[in-house]
């Protein structure tokens, strides 16, 4: 049973910073891409940032220069450092990972963590 558990969300003023963390646990043979998505009220879930196993990263344009994604392959963790936060960053943030738990790769989701940025 593979699980993703996020932590680090909360309430912050505009211009502030938050760091989100996600750890994958359970029977894990290999993890390919790990990343973060977010969903604001009334909007579709959108990709925020990803980190491949080799360290290659991808960022949504709105997060470039403000967000940094990092992962630790040994610990099965992925983090998202968010700086210069804006009100429009308010959303539920979800950790996502492509994991082989024994037979094949599939995508797993965390339960989500709320990020609220007050203006």
mmCIF file with all atom_site columns, C-alpha atoms in Angstrom:
data_model
loop_
_atom_site.group_PDB
_atom_site.id
_atom_site.type_symbol
_atom_site.label_atom_id
_atom_site.label_alt_id
_atom_site.label_comp_id
_atom_site.label_asym_id
_atom_site.label_entity_id
_atom_site.label_seq_id
_atom_site.pdbx_PDB_ins_code
_atom_site.Cartn_x
_atom_site.Cartn_y
_atom_site.Cartn_z
_atom_site.occupancy
_atom_site.B_iso_or_equiv
_atom_site.pdbx_formal_charge
_atom_site.auth_seq_id
_atom_site.auth_comp_id
_atom_site.auth_asym_id
_atom_site.auth_atom_id
_atom_site.pdbx_PDB_model_num
ATOM 1   C CA . UNK A 1 1   ? 0.000   0.000  0.000   1.00 0.00 ? 1   UNK A CA 1
ATOM 2   C CA . UNK A 1 2   ? 1.615   3.223  -1.187  1.00 0.00 ? 2   UNK A CA 1
ATOM 3   C CA . UNK A 1 3   ? 0.737   6.496  0.465   1.00 0.00 ? 3   UNK A CA 1
ATOM 4   C CA . UNK A 1 4   ? 1.712   10.105 -0.084  1.00 0.00 ? 4   UNK A CA 1
ATOM 5   C CA . UNK A 1 5   ? 1.461   12.405 2.920   1.00 0.00 ? 5   UNK A CA 1
ATOM 6   C CA . UNK A 1 6   ? 1.841   16.169 2.619   1.00 0.00 ? 6   UNK A CA 1
ATOM 7   C CA . UNK A 1 7   ? 2.623   18.724 5.278   1.00 0.00 ? 7   UNK A CA 1
ATOM 8   C CA . UNK A 1 8   ? 3.510   22.388 5.525   1.00 0.00 ? 8   UNK A CA 1
ATOM 9   C CA . UNK A 1 9   ? 0.447   24.256 4.329   1.00 0.00 ? 9   UNK A CA 1
ATOM 10  C CA . UNK A 1 10  ? -1.071  27.156 6.197   1.00 0.00 ? 10  UNK A CA 1
ATOM 11  C CA . UNK A 1 11  ? -1.985  30.825 6.199   1.00 0.00 ? 11  UNK A CA 1
ATOM 12  C CA . UNK A 1 12  ? 0.580   33.402 5.141   1.00 0.00 ? 12  UNK A CA 1
ATOM 13  C CA . UNK A 1 13  ? 0.524   37.037 4.129   1.00 0.00 ? 13  UNK A CA 1
ATOM 14  C CA . UNK A 1 14  ? 1.242   38.063 0.568   1.00 0.00 ? 14  UNK A CA 1
ATOM 15  C CA . UNK A 1 15  ? 4.985   38.228 0.010   1.00 0.00 ? 15  UNK A CA 1
ATOM 16  C CA . UNK A 1 16  ? 5.638   35.512 2.560   1.00 0.00 ? 16  UNK A CA 1
ATOM 17  C CA . UNK A 1 17  ? 6.965   31.995 2.181   1.00 0.00 ? 17  UNK A CA 1
ATOM 18  C CA . UNK A 1 18  ? 5.846   28.443 2.822   1.00 0.00 ? 18  UNK A CA 1
ATOM 19  C CA . UNK A 1 19  ? 7.529   25.095 2.399   1.00 0.00 ? 19  UNK A CA 1
ATOM 20  C CA . UNK A 1 20  ? 5.495   22.045 1.507   1.00 0.00 ? 20  UNK A CA 1
ATOM 21  C CA . UNK A 1 21  ? 6.795   18.535 2.053   1.00 0.00 ? 21  UNK A CA 1
ATOM 22  C CA . UNK A 1 22  ? 5.592   15.168 0.834   1.00 0.00 ? 22  UNK A CA 1
ATOM 23  C CA . UNK A 1 23  ? 6.809   11.711 1.749   1.00 0.00 ? 23  UNK A CA 1
ATOM 24  C CA . UNK A 1 24  ? 5.957   8.493  -0.038  1.00 0.00 ? 24  UNK A CA 1
ATOM 25  C CA . UNK A 1 25  ? 5.698   5.349  2.063   1.00 0.00 ? 25  UNK A CA 1
ATOM 26  C CA . UNK A 1 26  ? 4.781   1.707  1.660   1.00 0.00 ? 26  UNK A CA 1
ATOM 27  C CA . UNK A 1 27  ? 6.094   -0.875 -0.757  1.00 0.00 ? 27  UNK A CA 1
ATOM 28  C CA . UNK A 1 28  ? 8.094   1.182  -3.250  1.00 0.00 ? 28  UNK A CA 1
ATOM 29  C CA . UNK A 1 29  ? 10.417  -0.209 -5.862  1.00 0.00 ? 29  UNK A CA 1
ATOM 30  C CA . UNK A 1 30  ? 10.991  2.942  -7.859  1.00 0.00 ? 30  UNK A CA 1
ATOM 31  C CA . UNK A 1 31  ? 9.642   6.469  -8.174  1.00 0.00 ? 31  UNK A CA 1
ATOM 32  C CA . UNK A 1 32  ? 9.779   8.324  -11.459 1.00 0.00 ? 32  UNK A CA 1
ATOM 33  C CA . UNK A 1 33  ? 8.390   11.856 -11.482 1.00 0.00 ? 33  UNK A CA 1
ATOM 34  C CA . UNK A 1 34  ? 7.310   13.540 -8.243  1.00 0.00 ? 34  UNK A CA 1
ATOM 35  C CA . UNK A 1 35  ? 5.571   16.850 -8.174  1.00 0.00 ? 35  UNK A CA 1
ATOM 36  C CA . UNK A 1 36  ? 2.941   19.248 -6.984  1.00 0.00 ? 36  UNK A CA 1
ATOM 37  C CA . UNK A 1 37  ? -0.459  20.235 -8.296  1.00 0.00 ? 37  UNK A CA 1
ATOM 38  C CA . UNK A 1 38  ? -2.948  22.704 -6.924  1.00 0.00 ? 38  UNK A CA 1
ATOM 39  C CA . UNK A 1 39  ? -6.650  23.348 -7.143  1.00 0.00 ? 39  UNK A CA 1
ATOM 40  C CA . UNK A 1 40  ? -8.319  26.631 -6.300  1.00 0.00 ? 40  UNK A CA 1
ATOM 41  C CA . UNK A 1 41  ? -12.054 26.849 -5.590  1.00 0.00 ? 41  UNK A CA 1
ATOM 42  C CA . UNK A 1 42  ? -14.055 26.612 -8.795  1.00 0.00 ? 42  UNK A CA 1
ATOM 43  C CA . UNK A 1 43  ? -10.994 25.852 -10.895 1.00 0.00 ? 43  UNK A CA 1
ATOM 44  C CA . UNK A 1 44  ? -9.408  22.769 -12.374 1.00 0.00 ? 44  UNK A CA 1
ATOM 45  C CA . UNK A 1 45  ? -6.423  21.119 -10.792 1.00 0.00 ? 45  UNK A CA 1
ATOM 46  C CA . UNK A 1 46  ? -3.228  22.416 -12.355 1.00 0.00 ? 46  UNK A CA 1
ATOM 47  C CA . UNK A 1 47  ? 0.388   21.411 -12.416 1.00 0.00 ? 47  UNK A CA 1
ATOM 48  C CA . UNK A 1 48  ? 2.701   23.546 -10.289 1.00 0.00 ? 48  UNK A CA 1
ATOM 49  C CA . UNK A 1 49  ? 6.103   21.882 -10.500 1.00 0.00 ? 49  UNK A CA 1
ATOM 50  C CA . UNK A 1 50  ? 7.716   18.492 -11.046 1.00 0.00 ? 50  UNK A CA 1
ATOM 51  C CA . UNK A 1 51  ? 11.067  16.874 -10.332 1.00 0.00 ? 51  UNK A CA 1
ATOM 52  C CA . UNK A 1 52  ? 12.273  13.868 -12.286 1.00 0.00 ? 52  UNK A CA 1
ATOM 53  C CA . UNK A 1 53  ? 14.411  11.184 -10.763 1.00 0.00 ? 53  UNK A CA 1
ATOM 54  C CA . UNK A 1 54  ? 17.523  12.635 -12.430 1.00 0.00 ? 54  UNK A CA 1
ATOM 55  C CA . UNK A 1 55  ? 16.823  16.050 -10.917 1.00 0.00 ? 55  UNK A CA 1
ATOM 56  C CA . UNK A 1 56  ? 15.277  17.665 -13.970 1.00 0.00 ? 56  UNK A CA 1
ATOM 57  C CA . UNK A 1 57  ? 12.639  20.141 -12.896 1.00 0.00 ? 57  UNK A CA 1
ATOM 58  C CA . UNK A 1 58  ? 9.644   21.783 -14.529 1.00 0.00 ? 58  UNK A CA 1
ATOM 59  C CA . UNK A 1 59  ? 7.681   24.808 -13.350 1.00 0.00 ? 59  UNK A CA 1
ATOM 60  C CA . UNK A 1 60  ? 4.440   26.382 -14.298 1.00 0.00 ? 60  UNK A CA 1
ATOM 61  C CA . UNK A 1 61  ? 5.152   29.859 -15.661 1.00 0.00 ? 61  UNK A CA 1
ATOM 62  C CA . UNK A 1 62  ? 3.436   31.550 -12.731 1.00 0.00 ? 62  UNK A CA 1
ATOM 63  C CA . UNK A 1 63  ? 5.830   29.855 -10.302 1.00 0.00 ? 63  UNK A CA 1
ATOM 64  C CA . UNK A 1 64  ? 9.114   30.424 -12.106 1.00 0.00 ? 64  UNK A CA 1
ATOM 65  C CA . UNK A 1 65  ? 11.516  32.432 -10.006 1.00 0.00 ? 65  UNK A CA 1
ATOM 66  C CA . UNK A 1 66  ? 9.345   32.067 -6.898  1.00 0.00 ? 66  UNK A CA 1
ATOM 67  C CA . UNK A 1 67  ? 8.937   28.309 -6.391  1.00 0.00 ? 67  UNK A CA 1
ATOM 68  C CA . UNK A 1 68  ? 11.640  25.677 -6.029  1.00 0.00 ? 68  UNK A CA 1
ATOM 69  C CA . UNK A 1 69  ? 10.927  21.944 -6.165  1.00 0.00 ? 69  UNK A CA 1
ATOM 70  C CA . UNK A 1 70  ? 13.420  19.460 -4.780  1.00 0.00 ? 70  UNK A CA 1
ATOM 71  C CA . UNK A 1 71  ? 13.430  15.754 -4.034  1.00 0.00 ? 71  UNK A CA 1
ATOM 72  C CA . UNK A 1 72  ? 15.432  13.261 -2.078  1.00 0.00 ? 72  UNK A CA 1
ATOM 73  C CA . UNK A 1 73  ? 15.418  9.897  -3.815  1.00 0.00 ? 73  UNK A CA 1
ATOM 74  C CA . UNK A 1 74  ? 16.828  8.103  -0.781  1.00 0.00 ? 74  UNK A CA 1
ATOM 75  C CA . UNK A 1 75  ? 14.042  9.384  1.448   1.00 0.00 ? 75  UNK A CA 1
ATOM 76  C CA . UNK A 1 76  ? 11.240  9.307  -1.140  1.00 0.00 ? 76  UNK A CA 1
ATOM 77  C CA . UNK A 1 77  ? 10.423  12.927 -0.472  1.00 0.00 ? 77  UNK A CA 1
ATOM 78  C CA . UNK A 1 78  ? 9.616   15.959 -2.572  1.00 0.00 ? 78  UNK A CA 1
ATOM 79  C CA . UNK A 1 79  ? 9.464   19.524 -1.307  1.00 0.00 ? 79  UNK A CA 1
ATOM 80  C CA . UNK A 1 80  ? 8.118   22.766 -2.685  1.00 0.00 ? 80  UNK A CA 1
ATOM 81  C CA . UNK A 1 81  ? 9.620   26.005 -1.417  1.00 0.00 ? 81  UNK A CA 1
ATOM 82  C CA . UNK A 1 82  ? 7.272   28.864 -2.227  1.00 0.00 ? 82  UNK A CA 1
ATOM 83  C CA . UNK A 1 83  ? 8.498   32.448 -1.891  1.00 0.00 ? 83  UNK A CA 1
ATOM 84  C CA . UNK A 1 84  ? 6.923   35.795 -2.709  1.00 0.00 ? 84  UNK A CA 1
ATOM 85  C CA . UNK A 1 85  ? 3.499   34.249 -2.378  1.00 0.00 ? 85  UNK A CA 1
ATOM 86  C CA . UNK A 1 86  ? 0.524   35.966 -3.960  1.00 0.00 ? 86  UNK A CA 1
ATOM 87  C CA . UNK A 1 87  ? -3.191  35.793 -3.242  1.00 0.00 ? 87  UNK A CA 1
ATOM 88  C CA . UNK A 1 88  ? -3.662  33.861 -6.463  1.00 0.00 ? 88  UNK A CA 1
ATOM 89  C CA . UNK A 1 89  ? -1.467  31.073 -5.084  1.00 0.00 ? 89  UNK A CA 1
ATOM 90  C CA . UNK A 1 90  ? -4.258  30.232 -2.656  1.00 0.00 ? 90  UNK A CA 1
ATOM 91  C CA . UNK A 1 91  ? -5.336  26.640 -3.292  1.00 0.00 ? 91  UNK A CA 1
ATOM 92  C CA . UNK A 1 92  ? -5.222  23.104 -2.035  1.00 0.00 ? 92  UNK A CA 1
ATOM 93  C CA . UNK A 1 93  ? -1.827  21.694 -2.983  1.00 0.00 ? 93  UNK A CA 1
ATOM 94  C CA . UNK A 1 94  ? -1.511  18.022 -3.841  1.00 0.00 ? 94  UNK A CA 1
ATOM 95  C CA . UNK A 1 95  ? 1.569   15.879 -3.989  1.00 0.00 ? 95  UNK A CA 1
ATOM 96  C CA . UNK A 1 96  ? 1.730   13.488 -6.930  1.00 0.00 ? 96  UNK A CA 1
ATOM 97  C CA . UNK A 1 97  ? 4.140   10.714 -7.783  1.00 0.00 ? 97  UNK A CA 1
ATOM 98  C CA . UNK A 1 98  ? 4.540   7.961  -10.358 1.00 0.00 ? 98  UNK A CA 1
ATOM 99  C CA . UNK A 1 99  ? 5.438   4.905  -8.315  1.00 0.00 ? 99  UNK A CA 1
ATOM 100 C CA . UNK A 1 100 ? 6.136   1.269  -8.991  1.00 0.00 ? 100 UNK A CA 1
ATOM 101 C CA . UNK A 1 101 ? 4.825   -0.548 -5.945  1.00 0.00 ? 101 UNK A CA 1
ATOM 102 C CA . UNK A 1 102 ? 5.550   -4.016 -7.202  1.00 0.00 ? 102 UNK A CA 1
ATOM 103 C CA . UNK A 1 103 ? 4.043   -4.683 -10.598 1.00 0.00 ? 103 UNK A CA 1
ATOM 104 C CA . UNK A 1 104 ? 3.788   -1.524 -12.639 1.00 0.00 ? 104 UNK A CA 1
ATOM 105 C CA . UNK A 1 105 ? 3.910   2.231  -12.393 1.00 0.00 ? 105 UNK A CA 1
ATOM 106 C CA . UNK A 1 106 ? 0.843   4.183  -11.409 1.00 0.00 ? 106 UNK A CA 1
ATOM 107 C CA . UNK A 1 107 ? 0.165   7.701  -10.211 1.00 0.00 ? 107 UNK A CA 1
ATOM 108 C CA . UNK A 1 108 ? -0.556  8.352  -6.583  1.00 0.00 ? 108 UNK A CA 1
ATOM 109 C CA . UNK A 1 109 ? -2.003  11.449 -4.913  1.00 0.00 ? 109 UNK A CA 1
ATOM 110 C CA . UNK A 1 110 ? -1.689  12.873 -1.453  1.00 0.00 ? 110 UNK A CA 1
ATOM 111 C CA . UNK A 1 111 ? -4.677  14.092 0.518   1.00 0.00 ? 111 UNK A CA 1
ATOM 112 C CA . UNK A 1 112 ? -3.890  17.741 -0.121  1.00 0.00 ? 112 UNK A CA 1
ATOM 113 C CA . UNK A 1 113 ? -2.772  20.610 2.068   1.00 0.00 ? 113 UNK A CA 1
ATOM 114 C CA . UNK A 1 114 ? -4.395  24.042 2.136   1.00 0.00 ? 114 UNK A CA 1
ATOM 115 C CA . UNK A 1 115 ? -2.338  27.108 1.306   1.00 0.00 ? 115 UNK A CA 1
ATOM 116 C CA . UNK A 1 116 ? -4.026  30.443 1.936   1.00 0.00 ? 116 UNK A CA 1
ATOM 117 C CA . UNK A 1 117 ? -2.331  33.716 1.050   1.00 0.00 ? 117 UNK A CA 1
ATOM 118 C CA . UNK A 1 118 ? -3.932  36.838 2.450   1.00 0.00 ? 118 UNK A CA 1
ATOM 119 C CA . UNK A 1 119 ? -3.572  40.088 0.569   1.00 0.00 ? 119 UNK A CA 1
#
